[in-house]
mmCIF file of C-alpha atoms and ligand atoms in Angstrom:
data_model
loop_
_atom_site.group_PDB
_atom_site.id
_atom_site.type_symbol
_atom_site.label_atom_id
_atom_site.label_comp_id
_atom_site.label_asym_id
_atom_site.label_seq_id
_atom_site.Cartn_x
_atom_site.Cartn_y
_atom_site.Cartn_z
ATOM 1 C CA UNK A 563 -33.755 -37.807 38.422
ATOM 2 C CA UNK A 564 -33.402 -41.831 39.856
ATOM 3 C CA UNK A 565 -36.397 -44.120 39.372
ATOM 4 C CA UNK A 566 -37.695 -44.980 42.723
ATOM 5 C CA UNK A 567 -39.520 -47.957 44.042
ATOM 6 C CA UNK A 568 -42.424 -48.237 46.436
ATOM 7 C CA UNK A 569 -44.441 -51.715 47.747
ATOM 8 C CA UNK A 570 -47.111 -51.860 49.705
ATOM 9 C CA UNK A 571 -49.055 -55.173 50.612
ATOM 10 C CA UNK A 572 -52.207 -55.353 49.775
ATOM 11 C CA UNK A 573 -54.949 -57.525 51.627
ATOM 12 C CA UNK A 574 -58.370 -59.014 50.109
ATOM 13 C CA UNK A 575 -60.914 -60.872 51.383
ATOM 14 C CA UNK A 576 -62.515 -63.497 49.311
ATOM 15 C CA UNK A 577 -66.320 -62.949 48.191
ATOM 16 C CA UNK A 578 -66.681 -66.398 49.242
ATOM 17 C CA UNK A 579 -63.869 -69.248 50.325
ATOM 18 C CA UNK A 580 -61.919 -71.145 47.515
ATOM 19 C CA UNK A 581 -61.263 -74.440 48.025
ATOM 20 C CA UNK A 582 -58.521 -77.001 45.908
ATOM 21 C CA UNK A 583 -56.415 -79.982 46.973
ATOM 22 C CA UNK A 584 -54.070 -78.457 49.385
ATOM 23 C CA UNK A 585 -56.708 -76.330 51.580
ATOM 24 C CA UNK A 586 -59.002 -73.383 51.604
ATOM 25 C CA UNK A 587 -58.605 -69.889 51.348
ATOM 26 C CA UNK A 588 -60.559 -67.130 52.515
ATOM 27 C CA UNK A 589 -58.601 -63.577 51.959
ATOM 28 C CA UNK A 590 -55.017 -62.960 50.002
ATOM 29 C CA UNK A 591 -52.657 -60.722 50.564
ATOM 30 C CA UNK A 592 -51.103 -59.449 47.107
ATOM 31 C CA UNK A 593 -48.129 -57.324 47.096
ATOM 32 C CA UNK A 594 -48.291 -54.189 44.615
ATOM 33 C CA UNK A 595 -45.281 -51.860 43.427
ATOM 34 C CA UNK A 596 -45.155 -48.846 42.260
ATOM 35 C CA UNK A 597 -41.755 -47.383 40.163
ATOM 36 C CA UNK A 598 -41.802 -43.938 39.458
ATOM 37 C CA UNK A 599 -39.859 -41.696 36.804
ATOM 38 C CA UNK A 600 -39.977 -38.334 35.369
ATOM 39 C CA UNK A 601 -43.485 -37.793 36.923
ATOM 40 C CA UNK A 602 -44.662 -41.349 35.146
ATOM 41 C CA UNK A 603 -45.780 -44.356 37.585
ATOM 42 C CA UNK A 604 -45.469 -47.778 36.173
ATOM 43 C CA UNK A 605 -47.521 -50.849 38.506
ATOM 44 C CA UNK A 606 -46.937 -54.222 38.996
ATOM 45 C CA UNK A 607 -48.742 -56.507 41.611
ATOM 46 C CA UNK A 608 -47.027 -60.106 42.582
ATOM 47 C CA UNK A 609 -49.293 -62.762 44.698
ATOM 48 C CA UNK A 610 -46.996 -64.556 47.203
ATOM 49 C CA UNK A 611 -47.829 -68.634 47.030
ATOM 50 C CA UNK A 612 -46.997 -70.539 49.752
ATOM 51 C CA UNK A 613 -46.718 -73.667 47.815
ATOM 52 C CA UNK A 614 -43.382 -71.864 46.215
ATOM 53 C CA UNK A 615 -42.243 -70.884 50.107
ATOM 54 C CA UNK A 616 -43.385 -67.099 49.507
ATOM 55 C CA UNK A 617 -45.083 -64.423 52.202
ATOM 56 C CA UNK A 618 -46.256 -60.936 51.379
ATOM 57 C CA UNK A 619 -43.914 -59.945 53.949
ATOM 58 C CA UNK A 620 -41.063 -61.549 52.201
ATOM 59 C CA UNK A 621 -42.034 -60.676 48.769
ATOM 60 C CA UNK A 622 -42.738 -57.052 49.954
ATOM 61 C CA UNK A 623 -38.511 -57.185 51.614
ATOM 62 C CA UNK A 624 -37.248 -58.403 48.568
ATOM 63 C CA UNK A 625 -38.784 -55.822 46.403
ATOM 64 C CA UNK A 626 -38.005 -53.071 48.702
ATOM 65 C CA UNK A 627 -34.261 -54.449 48.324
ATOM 66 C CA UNK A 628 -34.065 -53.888 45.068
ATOM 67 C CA UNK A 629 -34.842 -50.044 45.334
ATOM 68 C CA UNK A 630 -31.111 -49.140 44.908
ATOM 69 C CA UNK A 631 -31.070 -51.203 41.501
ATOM 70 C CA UNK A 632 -34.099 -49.712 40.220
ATOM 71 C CA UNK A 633 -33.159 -46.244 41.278
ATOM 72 C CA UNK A 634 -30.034 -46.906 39.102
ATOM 73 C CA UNK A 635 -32.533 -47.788 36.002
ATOM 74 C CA UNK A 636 -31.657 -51.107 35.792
ATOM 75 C CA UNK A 637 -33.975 -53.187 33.001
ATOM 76 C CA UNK A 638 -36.246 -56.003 33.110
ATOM 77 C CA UNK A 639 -33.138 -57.778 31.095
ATOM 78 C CA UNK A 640 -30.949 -57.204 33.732
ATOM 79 C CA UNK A 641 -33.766 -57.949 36.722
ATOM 80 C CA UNK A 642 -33.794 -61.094 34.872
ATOM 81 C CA UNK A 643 -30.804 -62.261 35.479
ATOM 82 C CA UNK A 644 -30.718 -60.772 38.998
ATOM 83 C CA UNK A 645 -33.765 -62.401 40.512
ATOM 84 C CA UNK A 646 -35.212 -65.751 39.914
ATOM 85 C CA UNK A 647 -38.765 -66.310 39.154
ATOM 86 C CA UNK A 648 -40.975 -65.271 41.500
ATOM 87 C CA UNK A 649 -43.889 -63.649 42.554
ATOM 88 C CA UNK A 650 -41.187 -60.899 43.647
ATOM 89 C CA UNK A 651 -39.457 -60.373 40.208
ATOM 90 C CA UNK A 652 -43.275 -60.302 39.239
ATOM 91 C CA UNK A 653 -44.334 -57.466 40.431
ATOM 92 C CA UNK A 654 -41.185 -55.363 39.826
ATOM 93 C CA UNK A 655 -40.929 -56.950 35.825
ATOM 94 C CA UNK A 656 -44.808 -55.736 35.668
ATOM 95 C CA UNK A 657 -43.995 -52.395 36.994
ATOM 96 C CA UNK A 658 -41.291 -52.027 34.840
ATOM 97 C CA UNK A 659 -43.135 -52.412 31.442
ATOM 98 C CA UNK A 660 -46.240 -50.516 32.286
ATOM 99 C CA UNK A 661 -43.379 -47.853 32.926
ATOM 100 C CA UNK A 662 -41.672 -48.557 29.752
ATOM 101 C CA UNK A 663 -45.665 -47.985 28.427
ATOM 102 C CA UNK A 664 -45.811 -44.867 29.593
ATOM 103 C CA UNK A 665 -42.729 -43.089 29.386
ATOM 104 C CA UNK A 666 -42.430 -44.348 25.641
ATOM 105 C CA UNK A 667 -45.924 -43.593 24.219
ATOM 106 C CA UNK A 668 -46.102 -47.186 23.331
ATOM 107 C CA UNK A 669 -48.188 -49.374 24.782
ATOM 108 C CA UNK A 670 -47.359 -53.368 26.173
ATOM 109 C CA UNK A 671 -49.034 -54.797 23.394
ATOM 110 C CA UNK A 672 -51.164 -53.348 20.523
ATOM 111 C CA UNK A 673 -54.567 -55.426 18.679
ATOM 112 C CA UNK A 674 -55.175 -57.314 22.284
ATOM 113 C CA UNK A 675 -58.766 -58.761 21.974
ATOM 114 C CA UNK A 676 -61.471 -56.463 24.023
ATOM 115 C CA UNK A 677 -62.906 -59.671 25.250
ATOM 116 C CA UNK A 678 -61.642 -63.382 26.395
ATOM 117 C CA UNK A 679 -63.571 -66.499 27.462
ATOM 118 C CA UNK A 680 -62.026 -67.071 31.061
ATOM 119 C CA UNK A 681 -62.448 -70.663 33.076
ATOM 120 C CA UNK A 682 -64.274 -70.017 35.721
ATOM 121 C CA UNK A 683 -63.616 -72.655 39.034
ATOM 122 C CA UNK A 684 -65.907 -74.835 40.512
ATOM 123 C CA UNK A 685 -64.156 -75.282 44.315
ATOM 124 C CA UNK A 686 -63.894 -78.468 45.773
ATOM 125 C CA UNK A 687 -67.175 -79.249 47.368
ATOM 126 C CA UNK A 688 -69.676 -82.321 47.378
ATOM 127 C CA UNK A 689 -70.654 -83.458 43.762
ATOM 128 C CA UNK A 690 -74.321 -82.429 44.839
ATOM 129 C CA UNK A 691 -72.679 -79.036 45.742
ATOM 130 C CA UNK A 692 -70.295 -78.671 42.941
ATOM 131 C CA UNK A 693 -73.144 -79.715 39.971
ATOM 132 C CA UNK A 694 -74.868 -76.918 41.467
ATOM 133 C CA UNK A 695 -72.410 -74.331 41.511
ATOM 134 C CA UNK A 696 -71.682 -75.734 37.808
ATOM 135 C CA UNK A 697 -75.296 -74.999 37.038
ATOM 136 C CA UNK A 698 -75.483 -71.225 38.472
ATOM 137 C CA UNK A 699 -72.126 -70.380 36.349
ATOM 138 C CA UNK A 700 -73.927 -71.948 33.155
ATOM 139 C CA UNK A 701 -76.583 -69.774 34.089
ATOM 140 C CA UNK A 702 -74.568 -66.867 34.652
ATOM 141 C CA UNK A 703 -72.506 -67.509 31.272
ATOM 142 C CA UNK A 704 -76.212 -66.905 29.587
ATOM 143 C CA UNK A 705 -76.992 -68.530 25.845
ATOM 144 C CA UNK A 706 -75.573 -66.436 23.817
ATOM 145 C CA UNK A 707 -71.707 -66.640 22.443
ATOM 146 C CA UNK A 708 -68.860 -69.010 23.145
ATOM 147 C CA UNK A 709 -69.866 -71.998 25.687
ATOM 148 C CA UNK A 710 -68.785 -71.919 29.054
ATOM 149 C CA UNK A 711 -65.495 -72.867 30.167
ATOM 150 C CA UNK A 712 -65.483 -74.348 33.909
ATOM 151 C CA UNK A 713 -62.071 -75.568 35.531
ATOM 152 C CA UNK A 714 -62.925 -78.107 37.896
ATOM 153 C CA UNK A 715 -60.527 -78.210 41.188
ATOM 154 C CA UNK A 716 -59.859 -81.980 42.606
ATOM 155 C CA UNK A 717 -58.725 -84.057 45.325
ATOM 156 C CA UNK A 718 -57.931 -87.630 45.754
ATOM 157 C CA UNK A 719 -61.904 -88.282 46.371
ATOM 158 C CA UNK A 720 -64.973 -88.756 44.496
ATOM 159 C CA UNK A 721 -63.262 -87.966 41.792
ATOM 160 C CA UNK A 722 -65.762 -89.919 39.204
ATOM 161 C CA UNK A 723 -68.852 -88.871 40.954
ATOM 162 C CA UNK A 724 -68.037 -84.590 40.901
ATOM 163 C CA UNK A 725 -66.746 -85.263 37.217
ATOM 164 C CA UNK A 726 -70.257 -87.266 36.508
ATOM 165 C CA UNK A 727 -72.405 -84.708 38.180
ATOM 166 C CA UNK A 728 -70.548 -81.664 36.904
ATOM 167 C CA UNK A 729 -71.062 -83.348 33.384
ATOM 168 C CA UNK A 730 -74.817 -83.766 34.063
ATOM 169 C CA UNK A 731 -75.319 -80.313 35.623
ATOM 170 C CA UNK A 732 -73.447 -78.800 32.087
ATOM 171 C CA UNK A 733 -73.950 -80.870 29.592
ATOM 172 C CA UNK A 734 -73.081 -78.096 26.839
ATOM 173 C CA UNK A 735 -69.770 -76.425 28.867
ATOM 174 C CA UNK A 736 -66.050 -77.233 28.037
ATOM 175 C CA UNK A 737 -65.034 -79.053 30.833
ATOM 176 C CA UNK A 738 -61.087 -78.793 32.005
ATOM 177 C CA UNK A 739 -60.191 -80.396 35.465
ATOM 178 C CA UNK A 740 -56.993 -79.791 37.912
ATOM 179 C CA UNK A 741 -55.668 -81.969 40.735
ATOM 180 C CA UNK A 742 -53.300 -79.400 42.125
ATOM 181 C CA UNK A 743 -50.599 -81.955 42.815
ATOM 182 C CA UNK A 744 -53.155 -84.450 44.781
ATOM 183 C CA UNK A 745 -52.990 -87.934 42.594
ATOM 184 C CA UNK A 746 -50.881 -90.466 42.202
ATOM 185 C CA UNK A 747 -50.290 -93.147 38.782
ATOM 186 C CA UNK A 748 -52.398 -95.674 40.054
ATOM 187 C CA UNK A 749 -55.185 -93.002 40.818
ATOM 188 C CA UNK A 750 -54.670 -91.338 37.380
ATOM 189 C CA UNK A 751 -55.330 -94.508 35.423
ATOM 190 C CA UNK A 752 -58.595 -95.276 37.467
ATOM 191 C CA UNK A 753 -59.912 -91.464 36.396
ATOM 192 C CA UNK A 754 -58.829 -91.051 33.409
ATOM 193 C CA UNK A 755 -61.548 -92.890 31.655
ATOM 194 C CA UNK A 756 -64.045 -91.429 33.485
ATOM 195 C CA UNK A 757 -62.672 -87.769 32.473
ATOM 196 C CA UNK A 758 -62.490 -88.794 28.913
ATOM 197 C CA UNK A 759 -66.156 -90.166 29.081
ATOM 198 C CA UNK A 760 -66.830 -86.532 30.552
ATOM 199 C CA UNK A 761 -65.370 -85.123 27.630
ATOM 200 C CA UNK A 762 -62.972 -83.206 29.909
ATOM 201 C CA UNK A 763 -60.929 -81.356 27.641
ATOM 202 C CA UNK A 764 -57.493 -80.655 29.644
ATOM 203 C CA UNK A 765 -55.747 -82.300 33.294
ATOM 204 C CA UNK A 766 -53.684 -79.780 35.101
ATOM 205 C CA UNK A 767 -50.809 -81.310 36.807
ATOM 206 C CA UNK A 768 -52.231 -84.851 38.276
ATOM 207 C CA UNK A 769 -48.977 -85.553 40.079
ATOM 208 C CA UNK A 770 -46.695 -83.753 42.213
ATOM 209 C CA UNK A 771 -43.881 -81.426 40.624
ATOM 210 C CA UNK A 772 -41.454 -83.876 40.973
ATOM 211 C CA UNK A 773 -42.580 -86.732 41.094
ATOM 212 C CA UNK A 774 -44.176 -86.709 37.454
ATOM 213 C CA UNK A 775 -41.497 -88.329 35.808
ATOM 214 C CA UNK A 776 -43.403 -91.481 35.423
ATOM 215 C CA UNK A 777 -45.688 -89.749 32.683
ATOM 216 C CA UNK A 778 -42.789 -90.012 30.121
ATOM 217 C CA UNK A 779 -44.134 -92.305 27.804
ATOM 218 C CA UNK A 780 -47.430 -92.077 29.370
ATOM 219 C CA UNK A 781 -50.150 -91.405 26.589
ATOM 220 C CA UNK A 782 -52.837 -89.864 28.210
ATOM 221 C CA UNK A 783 -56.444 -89.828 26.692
ATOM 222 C CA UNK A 784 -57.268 -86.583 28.411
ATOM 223 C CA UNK A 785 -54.049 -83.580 27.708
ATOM 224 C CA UNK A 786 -52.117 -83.318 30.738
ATOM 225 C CA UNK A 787 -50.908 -79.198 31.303
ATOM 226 C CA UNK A 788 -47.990 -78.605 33.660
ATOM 227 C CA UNK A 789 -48.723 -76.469 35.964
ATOM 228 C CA UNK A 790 -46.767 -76.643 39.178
ATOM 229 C CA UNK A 791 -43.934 -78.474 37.167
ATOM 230 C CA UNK A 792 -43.780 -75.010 35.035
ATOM 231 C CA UNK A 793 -41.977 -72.252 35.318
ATOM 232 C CA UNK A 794 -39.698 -71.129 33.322
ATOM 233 C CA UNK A 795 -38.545 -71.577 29.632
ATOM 234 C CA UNK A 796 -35.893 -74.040 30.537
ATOM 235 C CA UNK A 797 -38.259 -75.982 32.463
ATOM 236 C CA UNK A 798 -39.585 -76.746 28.571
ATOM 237 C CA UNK A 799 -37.158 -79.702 27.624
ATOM 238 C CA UNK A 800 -38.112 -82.083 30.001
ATOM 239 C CA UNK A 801 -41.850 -80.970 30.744
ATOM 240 C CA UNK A 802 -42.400 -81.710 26.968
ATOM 241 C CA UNK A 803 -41.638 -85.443 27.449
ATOM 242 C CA UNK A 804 -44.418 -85.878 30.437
ATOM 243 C CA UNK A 805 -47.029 -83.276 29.421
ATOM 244 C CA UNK A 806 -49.136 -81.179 26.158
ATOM 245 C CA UNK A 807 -49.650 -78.180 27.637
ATOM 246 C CA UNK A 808 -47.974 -75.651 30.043
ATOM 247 C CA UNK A 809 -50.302 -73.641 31.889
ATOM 248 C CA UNK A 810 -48.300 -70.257 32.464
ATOM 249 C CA UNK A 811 -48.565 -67.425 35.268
ATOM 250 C CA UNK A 812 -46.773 -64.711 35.623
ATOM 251 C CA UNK A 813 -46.083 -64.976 39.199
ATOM 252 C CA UNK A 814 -44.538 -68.468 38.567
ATOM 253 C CA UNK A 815 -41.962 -67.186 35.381
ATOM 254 C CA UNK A 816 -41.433 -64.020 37.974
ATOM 255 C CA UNK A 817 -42.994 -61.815 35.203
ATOM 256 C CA UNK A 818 -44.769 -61.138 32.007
ATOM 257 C CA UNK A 819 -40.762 -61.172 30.188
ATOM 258 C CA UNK A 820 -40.592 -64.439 31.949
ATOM 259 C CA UNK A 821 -43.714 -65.818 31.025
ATOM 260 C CA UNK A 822 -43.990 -64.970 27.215
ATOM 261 C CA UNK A 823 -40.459 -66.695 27.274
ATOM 262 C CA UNK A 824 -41.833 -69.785 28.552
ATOM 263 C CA UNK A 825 -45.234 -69.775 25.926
ATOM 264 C CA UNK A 826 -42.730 -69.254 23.332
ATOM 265 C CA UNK A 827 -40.383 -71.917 24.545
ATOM 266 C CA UNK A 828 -43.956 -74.027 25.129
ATOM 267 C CA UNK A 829 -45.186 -73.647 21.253
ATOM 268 C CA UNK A 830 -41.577 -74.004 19.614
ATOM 269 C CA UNK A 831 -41.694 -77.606 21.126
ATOM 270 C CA UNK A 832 -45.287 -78.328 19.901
ATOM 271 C CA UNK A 833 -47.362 -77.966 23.369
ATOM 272 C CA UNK A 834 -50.230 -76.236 23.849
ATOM 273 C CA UNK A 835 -50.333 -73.180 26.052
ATOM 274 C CA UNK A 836 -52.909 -72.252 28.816
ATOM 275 C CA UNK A 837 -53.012 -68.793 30.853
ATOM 276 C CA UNK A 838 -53.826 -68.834 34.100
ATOM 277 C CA UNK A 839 -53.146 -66.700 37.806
ATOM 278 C CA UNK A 840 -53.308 -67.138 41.213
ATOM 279 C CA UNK A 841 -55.701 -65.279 43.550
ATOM 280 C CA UNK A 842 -55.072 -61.726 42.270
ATOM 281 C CA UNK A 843 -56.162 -58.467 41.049
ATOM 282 C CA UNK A 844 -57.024 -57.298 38.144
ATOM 283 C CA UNK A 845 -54.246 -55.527 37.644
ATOM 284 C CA UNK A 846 -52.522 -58.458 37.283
ATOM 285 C CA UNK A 847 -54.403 -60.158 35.008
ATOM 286 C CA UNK A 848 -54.523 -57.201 32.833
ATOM 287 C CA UNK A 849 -50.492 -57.774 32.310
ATOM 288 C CA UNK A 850 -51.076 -61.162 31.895
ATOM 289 C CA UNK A 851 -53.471 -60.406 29.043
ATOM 290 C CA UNK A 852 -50.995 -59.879 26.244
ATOM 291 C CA UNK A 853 -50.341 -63.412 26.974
ATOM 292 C CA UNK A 854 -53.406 -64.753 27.212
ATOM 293 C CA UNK A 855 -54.203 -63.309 24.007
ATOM 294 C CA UNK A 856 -52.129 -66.404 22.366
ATOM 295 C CA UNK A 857 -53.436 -68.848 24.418
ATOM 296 C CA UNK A 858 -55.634 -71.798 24.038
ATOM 297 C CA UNK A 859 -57.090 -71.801 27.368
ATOM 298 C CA UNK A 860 -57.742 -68.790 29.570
ATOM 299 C CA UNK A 861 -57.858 -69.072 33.145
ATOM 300 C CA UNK A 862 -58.120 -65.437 34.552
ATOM 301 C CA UNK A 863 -60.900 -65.557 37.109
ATOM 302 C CA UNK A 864 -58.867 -64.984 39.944
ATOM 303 C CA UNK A 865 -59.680 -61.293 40.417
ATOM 304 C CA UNK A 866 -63.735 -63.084 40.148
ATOM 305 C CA UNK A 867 -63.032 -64.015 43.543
ATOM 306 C CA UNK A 868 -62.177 -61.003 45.252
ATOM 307 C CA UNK A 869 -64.857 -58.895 47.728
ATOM 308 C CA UNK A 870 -63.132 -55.607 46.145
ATOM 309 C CA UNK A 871 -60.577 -55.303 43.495
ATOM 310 C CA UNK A 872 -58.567 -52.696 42.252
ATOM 311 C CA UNK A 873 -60.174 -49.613 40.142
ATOM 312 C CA UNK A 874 -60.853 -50.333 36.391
ATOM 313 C CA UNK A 875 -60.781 -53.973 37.197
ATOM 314 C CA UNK A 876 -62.281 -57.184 34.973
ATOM 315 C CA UNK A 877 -66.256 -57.501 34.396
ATOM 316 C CA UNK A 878 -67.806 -60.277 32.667
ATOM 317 C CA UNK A 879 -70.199 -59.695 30.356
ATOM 318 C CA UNK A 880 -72.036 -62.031 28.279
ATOM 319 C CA UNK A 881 -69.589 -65.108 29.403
ATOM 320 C CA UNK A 882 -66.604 -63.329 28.366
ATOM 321 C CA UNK A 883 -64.229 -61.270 30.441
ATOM 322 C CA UNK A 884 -63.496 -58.225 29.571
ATOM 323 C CA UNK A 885 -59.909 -57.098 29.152
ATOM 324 C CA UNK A 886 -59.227 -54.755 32.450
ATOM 325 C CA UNK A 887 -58.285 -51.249 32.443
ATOM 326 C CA UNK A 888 -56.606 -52.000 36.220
ATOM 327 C CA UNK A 889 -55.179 -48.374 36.587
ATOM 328 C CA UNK A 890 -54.196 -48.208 33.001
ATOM 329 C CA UNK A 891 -51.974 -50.931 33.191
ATOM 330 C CA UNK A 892 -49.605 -50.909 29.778
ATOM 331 C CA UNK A 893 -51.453 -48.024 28.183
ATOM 332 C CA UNK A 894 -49.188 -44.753 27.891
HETATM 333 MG MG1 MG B 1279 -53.407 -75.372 38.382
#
């Protein structure tokens, strides 16, 4: 019997809006696929970005196109070279290994840690209203364990005073920062002393994708991560020259083949790696876990966000997230 391939969009309201440099967001719509196989079902979810041109209607056409492929057993291999990155290839690549899970017996990846410290976002808001935002996650986190690890979104304003007031509100959390794209040079050496003074620990992607070639040769006192510059593992040989980290999703490297590809390609040329997602389930951030399990940063709150999520999805407990069970993703 032929594989076969169903999609369905999926759509989520937000718990509360989410706000970064290019605008606010108040529901997603995620697109999830289902293969099926000799009575097995693998999942896969991909979240269409419109900063990359995608639509859950578009996404969910291009998956459904590639039903005759997949009912012809075609490979994540193969889908590699078929489809570029994507949330698209995404979903189907995901699908396609939690299959491989579970008609196998083996699972995606064996000794994953129960338990990671996830960034958690403080929105773009006021400094008043982002210090105290800062102070109810330090709360939340609670005393005990690791110290809290808030990712602070940016814009073009006020940049020293949220950084200052964040900083005062959480004196005791690891600090990272991203501009989403928002800053230019001359803004980035105005800031950058200020972040440093704020013990900000990592700068995701300051300039536009791009336009960042002016950080070769740039020595920056705060690691810069390349985030919207990243995406796949060829992307590596220039990004290396302009950045120390790569901050990796699966829905930009069109997959979790895609993505450990690019981490790999990341550490082989001495950068540092960082996880993160979009606005998603949990069941995709429990195939991006195998990943994040080698990474220096974790940035998985995205599910966090959601009203409702998907069965078996992430918790927190204790300031660390627990690794999701998102309808058995990976597990035979
Ligand atoms: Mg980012």
């Amino acid at each position: 019997m032929s594989r076969s391939l169903s999609a369905a969009i999926a759509h989520h309201r937000l718990a509360q809006p989410f706000a970064i440099a290019r605008g606010t967001r108040e529901a997603i719509d995620l697109v999830r696929v289902t293969i099926a196989h000799e009575g097995r079902e693998g999942s896969g979810e991909g979240a269409p970005n419109a900063r990359y041109g995608e639509s859950a209607p578009d996404v969910l056409q291009q998956i459904m196109a590639m039903a005759p492929s997949i009912a012809q057993g075609i490979g994540r291999e193969e889908l590699l070279a078929m489809m570029p990155a994507g949330a698209t290839r995404n979903a189907i690549d995901c699908a396609l290994w939690d299959l491989e899970a579970k008609l196998s017996g083996v699972p995606v990846a064996t000794e994953m840690p129960a338990a990671l410290v996830t960034a958690v976002t403080v929105g773009i808001a006021s400094p008043r209203d982002m210090a105290e935002r800062a102070r109810m996650l330090v709360a939340r986190h609670g005393a005990d364990g690791p110290p809290p690890l808030l990712k602070i979104k940016l814009d073009g304003h006020h940049v020293e005073d949220r950084i200052a007031a964040i900083r005062a509100a959480a004196p005791g959390a690891v600090l990272i920062a991203d501009a989403n794209e928002s800053w230019d040079m001359a803004l980035l050496r105005r800031v950058l002393p200020a972040l440093a003074a704020a013990r900000v620990q990592l700068l995701e992607q300051p300039l536009p994708a791009g336009r960042d070639d002016a950080l070769e040769g740039f020595r920056s006192p705060v690691p810069l991560s390349a985030d919207e510059s990243a995406h796949v593992a060829a992307d590596v040989a220039q990004l290396r020259r302009r950045y120390a980290y790569v901050t990796v999703k699966l829905d930009k490297s069109g997959g979790l083949t895609g993505a450990l590809a690019l981490a790999q390609a990341a550490r082989d040329a001495g950068m540092g790696v960082m996880t993160g997602c979009m606005l998603c389930s949990s069941l995709s951030v429990a195939a991006a876990w195998p990943l994040a399990a080698q990474s220096r940063f974790v940035d998985l709150d995205g599910p966090l966000w959601l009203e409702s999520d998907v069965p078996g999805g992430c918790q927190v407990e204790q300031g660390m997230l627990r690794a999701p069970d998102a309808l058995g993703w990976g597990r035979p």
